[in-house]
N, CA and C of each residue as an Amber inpcrd file, in Angstrom:
protein
   429
   0.8130000  -1.2060000   0.0000000   0.0000000   0.0000000   0.0000000
   0.8520000   1.2630000   0.0000000   1.6610000   1.4610000   1.0300000
   2.4730000   2.6730000   1.1390000   2.2360000   3.3900000   2.4460000
   3.0910000   4.3520000   2.7130000   3.0240000   5.0970000   3.9630000
   1.7690000   5.9590000   4.0420000   1.2820000   6.1330000   5.2570000
   0.1510000   7.0180000   5.4790000   0.6070000   8.4630000   5.5340000
  -0.3360000   9.3800000   5.4200000  -0.0210000  10.8060000   5.4950000
   0.3650000  11.2140000   6.9080000   1.1110000  12.3000000   7.0230000
   1.5380000  12.7890000   8.3260000   0.3650000  13.3860000   9.0970000
   0.4150000  13.1850000  10.4010000  -0.5330000  13.7880000  11.3350000
   0.2800000  14.7430000  12.2000000  -0.0620000  16.0180000  12.1730000
   0.6420000  17.0130000  12.9880000   0.0820000  16.9290000  14.3980000
   0.9590000  16.7700000  15.3800000   0.5300000  16.6480000  16.7740000
  -0.0900000  17.9590000  17.2530000  -1.1490000  17.8470000  18.0230000
  -1.8730000  19.0310000  18.4710000  -1.0220000  19.9840000  19.3130000
  -0.2300000  19.5100000  20.2910000   0.5450000  20.4580000  21.1090000
   1.5500000  21.2860000  20.3080000   2.0850000  20.7370000  19.2240000
   3.1000000  21.4800000  18.4660000   2.5050000  22.7420000  17.8470000
   1.2320000  22.7090000  17.5490000   0.5730000  23.8820000  16.9590000
   0.6480000  25.0800000  17.9020000   0.3640000  24.8300000  19.1770000
   0.4420000  25.9030000  20.1720000   1.8990000  26.3220000  20.3810000
   2.8040000  25.3650000  20.3940000   4.2210000  25.6650000  20.6050000
   4.7870000  26.5070000  19.4560000   4.2930000  26.2800000  18.2540000
   4.6870000  27.1100000  17.1090000   4.1850000  28.5400000  17.3370000
   2.9200000  28.6520000  17.7080000   2.3270000  29.9680000  17.9580000
   3.0160000  30.7280000  19.0720000   3.5040000  30.0100000  20.0840000
   4.1960000  30.6360000  21.2130000   5.6600000  30.9380000  20.9090000
   6.1230000  30.5530000  19.7230000   7.5180000  30.7930000  19.3480000
   8.4980000  29.8420000  20.0070000   8.0110000  28.6910000  20.4960000
   8.8830000  27.7230000  21.1650000   9.6160000  26.8210000  20.1710000
   9.1850000  26.8130000  18.9320000   9.7770000  25.9810000  17.8910000
  10.3050000  26.9050000  16.7990000  11.5440000  26.6880000  16.3790000
  12.1190000  27.4780000  15.3050000  12.4990000  26.5300000  14.1730000
  11.6700000  26.4750000  13.1710000  11.8730000  25.5410000  12.0730000
  13.0740000  25.9070000  11.2000000  13.6060000  27.0990000  11.3620000
  14.7830000  27.5050000  10.5940000  16.0950000  27.1100000  11.2640000
  16.1460000  27.1410000  12.6010000  17.4230000  26.9020000  13.2780000
  17.4570000  25.6420000  14.1340000  16.3190000  25.0970000  14.5270000
  16.3010000  23.8780000  15.3350000  16.7630000  22.6810000  14.5100000
  17.2030000  21.6400000  15.1950000  17.5880000  20.3830000  14.5520000
  16.4180000  19.4080000  14.6270000  16.2920000  18.5800000  13.5910000
  15.1850000  17.6350000  13.5120000  15.6930000  16.2430000  13.2080000
  14.9970000  15.2480000  13.7110000  15.3100000  13.8670000  13.3740000
  14.0190000  13.1230000  13.0710000  14.1880000  12.0190000  12.3770000
  13.0760000  11.1280000  12.0470000  13.3440000   9.8370000  12.7980000
  12.4290000   9.4560000  13.6800000  12.6000000   8.2580000  14.4880000
  11.6240000   7.1720000  14.0540000  12.0400000   5.9360000  14.2710000
  11.1890000   4.7820000  13.9850000  10.6070000   4.2540000  15.2910000
   9.3280000   3.9240000  15.2490000   8.5990000   3.4680000  16.4340000
   7.9410000   2.1170000  16.1590000   7.8670000   1.2940000  17.1790000
   7.2470000  -0.0190000  17.0500000   5.7250000   0.0770000  17.1620000
   5.0780000  -1.0470000  16.9620000   3.6170000  -1.1030000  17.0500000
   3.1300000  -0.8470000  18.4700000   4.0090000  -0.9490000  19.4740000
   3.6140000  -0.7230000  20.8670000   3.7580000   0.7360000  21.2950000
   4.1370000   1.6090000  20.3850000   4.3550000   3.0130000  20.7280000
   3.0690000   3.6870000  21.1940000   3.2330000   4.6970000  22.0420000
   2.0960000   5.4980000  22.5020000   1.8810000   6.7580000  21.6630000
   2.4960000   6.8390000  20.4890000   2.3690000   8.0220000  19.6260000
   0.8950000   8.3060000  19.3420000   0.5070000   9.5800000  19.4280000
  -0.8840000   9.9700000  19.1760000  -0.9370000  11.4620000  18.8640000
  -2.1160000  11.9450000  18.5380000  -2.2730000  13.3720000  18.2380000
  -1.9260000  14.2470000  19.4360000  -1.9830000  13.6970000  20.6420000
  -1.6660000  14.4900000  21.8310000  -0.1890000  14.3800000  22.2320000
   0.6200000  13.6580000  21.4700000   2.0420000  13.5270000  21.8050000
   2.7120000  14.8950000  21.7830000   3.5820000  15.1080000  22.7560000
   4.2490000  16.4050000  22.8830000   5.7540000  16.2070000  23.0790000
   6.1620000  15.7690000  24.2340000   7.5770000  15.6160000  24.5270000
   8.1620000  14.3320000  23.9780000   9.3070000  14.4470000  23.3260000
  10.0040000  13.2810000  22.7820000  10.3410000  12.2950000  23.8960000
  10.7460000  12.7950000  25.0530000  11.1420000  11.9380000  26.1700000
   9.9920000  11.0620000  26.6630000   8.7420000  11.4760000  26.4140000
   7.6000000  10.6840000  26.8950000   7.1060000   9.6640000  25.8660000
   7.7180000   9.6480000  24.6800000   7.3380000   8.6490000  23.6820000
   7.8220000   7.2720000  24.1130000   7.0070000   6.2730000  23.8610000
   7.4280000   4.8990000  24.0980000   7.5080000   4.1770000  22.7570000
   8.2650000   3.1000000  22.7480000   8.3030000   2.2460000  21.5700000
   9.2970000   2.6340000  20.5020000  10.2040000   3.6140000  20.7770000
  11.2260000   3.8860000  19.7680000  12.1380000   2.6680000  19.6820000
  12.5690000   2.3430000  18.4720000  13.4620000   1.2060000  18.3060000
  14.7590000   1.4420000  19.0650000  15.3080000   0.3670000  19.5910000
  16.6030000   0.4180000  20.2700000  17.7190000   0.4740000  19.2360000
  18.8770000   0.8880000  19.6840000  20.0440000   0.8660000  18.8040000
  20.3910000  -0.5910000  18.5130000  20.1690000  -0.9950000  17.2850000
  20.4520000  -2.3760000  16.8550000  20.1620000  -2.5020000  15.3700000
  20.8560000  -3.4230000  14.7360000  20.5620000  -3.8340000  13.3560000
  20.5880000  -2.6900000  12.3490000  21.3780000  -1.6590000  12.6110000
  21.5010000  -0.5480000  11.6690000  20.7080000   0.6860000  12.0550000
  19.8560000   0.5760000  13.0710000  19.0990000   1.7320000  13.5600000
  19.7850000   2.2520000  14.8180000  19.8660000   3.5800000  14.9540000
  20.4160000   4.2000000  16.1540000  19.3010000   4.9450000  16.8590000
  19.0890000   4.6070000  18.1400000  18.0700000   5.2910000  18.9280000
  18.3270000   6.7840000  18.8680000  17.3010000   7.5640000  18.6440000
  17.4230000   9.0090000  18.4320000  17.1710000   9.3740000  16.9810000
  17.1810000   8.3450000  16.1160000  16.7600000   8.5300000  14.7410000
  17.8060000   9.0500000  13.7870000  17.3150000   9.4500000  12.6490000
  18.1050000   9.9020000  11.5050000  17.9490000  11.4170000  11.4010000
  19.0380000  12.1270000  11.3790000  18.9900000  13.5870000  11.2610000
  18.4450000  13.9690000   9.8830000  17.3780000  14.7510000   9.8730000
  16.7690000  15.1850000   8.6090000  16.9300000  16.6860000   8.4390000
  16.9980000  17.0970000   7.1960000  17.1450000  18.5140000   6.8690000
  15.7760000  19.0920000   6.5410000  15.3220000  20.0890000   7.3090000
  14.0210000  20.6990000   7.0180000  14.1280000  21.7430000   5.9100000
  13.0770000  21.8760000   5.1380000  12.9950000  22.9260000   4.1160000
  11.6050000  23.5380000   4.1210000  11.5460000  24.7850000   3.7480000
  10.2920000  25.5130000   3.5420000  10.2500000  25.9510000   2.0860000
   9.1280000  25.7840000   1.4480000   8.9470000  26.3290000   0.1040000
   7.6240000  27.0840000   0.0680000   7.6140000  28.1380000  -0.7090000
   6.3880000  28.9390000  -0.8370000   5.9910000  29.0010000  -2.2890000
   4.7060000  28.8000000  -2.4990000   4.1200000  28.9430000  -3.8180000
   2.8050000  29.6890000  -3.6450000   2.7960000  30.9480000  -4.0650000
   1.6040000  31.7680000  -3.8440000   1.3640000  31.9260000  -2.3550000
   0.1640000  31.5920000  -1.9050000  -0.1880000  31.7000000  -0.4880000
   0.0190000  30.4080000   0.2750000   0.6680000  29.4350000  -0.3310000
   0.8620000  28.1290000   0.2990000   2.3360000  27.9410000   0.6740000
   2.5840000  27.5890000   1.9530000   3.9360000  27.3370000   2.4400000
   3.9970000  25.8860000   2.9110000   5.0130000  25.1590000   2.4360000
   5.1330000  23.7310000   2.7280000   6.3840000  23.4570000   3.5520000
   6.2010000  22.6830000   4.6390000   7.3100000  22.1980000   5.4480000
   7.6150000  20.7770000   5.0120000   8.8760000  20.5060000   4.7420000
   9.2930000  19.1890000   4.2700000  10.6040000  18.8140000   4.9520000
  10.9440000  17.5370000   4.9100000  12.2340000  17.0620000   5.4150000
  12.8260000  16.0780000   4.4160000  14.1320000  15.8850000   4.5210000
  14.8160000  14.9270000   3.6620000  14.3860000  13.5020000   4.0080000
  14.5770000  12.5890000   3.0650000  14.1870000  11.1920000   3.2430000
  15.2000000  10.4650000   4.1350000  14.7480000   9.8970000   5.2650000
  15.6630000   9.1410000   6.1270000  15.9450000   7.7560000   5.5380000
  17.1650000   7.2620000   5.7930000  17.5970000   5.9880000   5.2400000
  18.4240000   5.2110000   6.2670000  18.1650000   3.9150000   6.3650000
  18.9470000   3.0230000   7.2060000  19.2900000   1.7760000   6.4090000
  20.4560000   1.1950000   6.6600000  20.8230000  -0.0960000   6.0960000
  20.7710000  -1.1170000   7.2240000  19.8930000  -2.0880000   7.0850000
  19.7650000  -3.1310000   8.1030000  21.0210000  -4.0030000   8.0800000
  21.5810000  -4.2510000   9.2690000  22.7750000  -5.0930000   9.3440000
  22.7490000  -5.8920000  10.6400000  23.0720000  -7.1620000  10.5540000
  23.0800000  -8.0160000  11.7380000  21.7090000  -8.4810000  12.1600000
  20.6920000  -8.1010000  11.4430000  19.3060000  -8.4650000  11.7490000
  18.3680000  -7.5000000  11.0580000  17.0920000  -7.6940000  11.2620000
  16.0650000  -6.8750000  10.6040000  15.7290000  -5.6280000  11.4070000
  15.2900000  -4.6030000  10.6970000  14.6880000  -3.4150000  11.3050000
  13.1860000  -3.5500000  11.0840000  12.4250000  -3.5330000  12.1770000
  10.9660000  -3.6540000  12.0860000  10.3260000  -2.4820000  12.8080000
   9.4700000  -1.7420000  12.1190000   8.8040000  -0.5760000  12.7120000
   7.4100000  -0.4270000  12.1220000   6.5550000   0.2830000  12.8320000
   5.2010000   0.5730000  12.3480000   4.9930000   2.0570000  12.0910000
   5.6010000   2.9080000  12.8950000   5.4060000   4.3500000  12.8360000
   6.7150000   5.0670000  12.5600000   6.6280000   6.2370000  11.9570000
   7.7480000   7.1590000  11.8400000   7.3010000   8.4870000  12.4140000
   8.2250000   9.2120000  13.0540000   7.8790000  10.5050000  13.6410000
   9.0000000  11.5040000  13.4300000   8.6200000  12.7520000  13.2210000
   9.5820000  13.8470000  13.1080000   9.6510000  14.5290000  14.4630000
  10.8790000  14.6580000  14.9500000  11.1250000  15.2100000  16.2740000
  11.9630000  16.4830000  16.1300000  11.5690000  17.5300000  16.8500000
  12.4290000  18.7070000  16.9800000  13.3730000  18.3660000  18.1160000
  14.5940000  17.9870000  17.7860000  15.5300000  17.5390000  18.8170000
  16.0630000  18.6970000  19.6560000  16.0370000  19.9090000  19.1240000
  16.4690000  21.0800000  19.8860000  15.4870000  21.3500000  21.0220000
  14.1970000  21.3140000  20.7120000  13.1580000  21.5920000  21.7080000
  12.6700000  20.3410000  22.4190000  13.0420000  19.1520000  21.9060000
  12.5940000  17.9020000  22.5210000  11.1100000  17.6420000  22.3150000
  10.5740000  18.0460000  21.1600000   9.1280000  17.9500000  20.9010000
   8.8240000  17.0940000  19.6800000   7.6690000  16.4370000  19.7330000
   7.1760000  15.6610000  18.6020000   6.4300000  16.6100000  17.6740000
   6.7950000  16.6040000  16.3910000   6.1530000  17.4870000  15.4200000
   5.0010000  16.7730000  14.7270000   5.2870000  15.6360000  14.1110000
   4.2820000  14.9210000  13.3250000   4.6820000  13.4500000  13.2380000
   3.7100000  12.6130000  12.8930000   3.9790000  11.1840000  12.7770000
   3.1070000  10.5850000  11.6770000   3.4550000   9.3680000  11.2750000
   2.6470000   8.6670000  10.2820000   2.9220000   7.1710000  10.3400000
   1.9890000   6.4090000   9.7930000   2.1790000   4.9740000   9.6310000
   3.1680000   4.7440000   8.5030000   4.0410000   3.7660000   8.6540000
   4.9540000   3.4180000   7.5690000   4.2370000   2.6110000   6.4950000
   3.1480000   1.9680000   6.8660000   2.3350000   1.1860000   5.9290000
   0.8800000   1.4050000   6.2850000   0.0660000   1.7340000   5.3030000
  -1.3590000   1.9610000   5.5260000  -2.1520000   1.0220000   4.6310000
  -3.0780000   0.2100000   5.2010000  -3.4780000   0.1690000   6.6060000
  -2.3410000  -0.3030000   7.5020000  -2.5150000  -0.0880000   8.8210000
  -1.4570000  -0.3250000   9.8020000  -0.8790000  -1.7330000   9.7100000
   0.4360000  -1.7890000   9.5080000   1.1750000  -3.0510000   9.4910000
   2.6370000  -2.7400000   9.7560000   3.3290000  -3.6860000  10.3590000
   4.7590000  -3.5170000  10.5580000   5.4750000  -3.5610000   9.2130000
   6.5420000  -2.7950000   9.1070000   7.4220000  -2.8140000   7.9410000
   8.7360000  -3.4240000   8.4130000   9.1820000  -4.4650000   7.7340000
  10.4200000  -5.1400000   8.1060000  11.4110000  -5.0670000   6.9540000
  12.6110000  -4.6340000   7.2840000  13.7150000  -4.5920000   6.3180000
  14.7700000  -5.5600000   6.8240000  15.0450000  -6.5840000   6.0410000
  15.9790000  -7.6220000   6.4750000  17.4250000  -7.1850000   6.2710000
  18.3230000  -7.8510000   7.0000000  19.7470000  -7.5260000   6.9630000
  20.2610000  -7.4780000   5.5300000  21.0550000  -6.4470000   5.2620000
  21.6290000  -6.2590000   3.9400000  20.7860000  -5.3990000   3.0200000
  19.5900000  -5.0550000   3.4530000  18.7010000  -4.2300000   2.6420000
  18.5820000  -2.8260000   3.2280000  18.1310000  -1.9070000   2.4000000
  18.0270000  -0.4970000   2.7840000  16.5670000  -0.1240000   3.0090000
  16.3200000   0.5380000   4.1370000  15.0020000   1.1000000   4.4310000
  15.0910000   2.5960000   4.1740000  14.3810000   3.0610000   3.1630000
  14.2880000   4.4890000   2.8710000  12.8360000   4.9010000   3.0210000
  12.5800000   5.8840000   3.8620000  11.2260000   6.4150000   4.0040000
  11.1180000   7.5840000   3.0510000  10.3300000   7.4160000   2.0050000
  10.1330000   8.4710000   1.0110000   9.0520000   9.4190000   1.5300000
   9.4750000  10.5970000   1.9420000   8.5250000  11.6040000   2.4100000
   7.7180000  12.0780000   1.2050000   6.4210000  12.1460000   1.3670000
   5.5270000  12.5390000   0.2800000   6.0000000  13.8340000  -0.3780000
   5.9230000  13.8820000  -1.6810000   6.3440000  15.0680000  -2.4390000
   5.5630000  16.3110000  -2.0180000   4.3800000  16.1280000  -1.4250000
   3.5720000  17.2590000  -0.9580000   4.0790000  17.8010000   0.3760000
   5.1080000  17.1540000   0.9650000   5.6860000  17.6270000   2.2150000
   5.0260000  17.0410000   3.4460000   5.4740000  17.5020000   4.6060000
   4.9650000  17.0240000   5.8830000   3.6700000  17.7460000   6.2300000
   3.6820000  19.0860000   6.1330000   2.4440000  19.8450000   6.3390000
   2.5010000  21.1290000   5.5410000   1.3150000  21.6840000   5.3060000
   1.1690000  22.8910000   4.4860000   0.3920000  23.9320000   5.2850000
   0.8610000  25.1640000   5.2020000   0.1070000  26.2940000   5.7450000
  -0.4610000  27.0200000   4.5300000  -1.7590000  27.0820000   4.4770000
  -2.4320000  27.6100000   3.2840000  -3.4120000  28.7000000   3.7140000
  -3.6600000  29.6340000   2.8110000  -4.6180000  30.6980000   3.1420000
  -6.0230000  30.3490000   2.7730000
């Protein structure tokens, strides 16, 4: 099927409005989460997330550093990140969710299913897991 669309966490919206998040200067990572994760629309602090994969088999806890970009077309502004990639080694990487984290602020920005409908995605040793972020970006601010 393919990855599901991103869901922007509700608390991040207020944090953006309060100026607590700086999408131009903060650092961001993309983390992989298991099916047991507590990720939800109310997720806020990265430290309170459960189910992030442990450092093993080519994945490093804390995720993959992604580069954020903003593009504007008319009255529409799109937030996007680079595609994260891992090479499975010594065993498989298995995850259900992916999430974008503002590592500077320690906040969850958005998350999505790696496979829709919900199913674990497994990449066996020697293979590459690349999460292709939708060409439409992570989220759009539109007038």
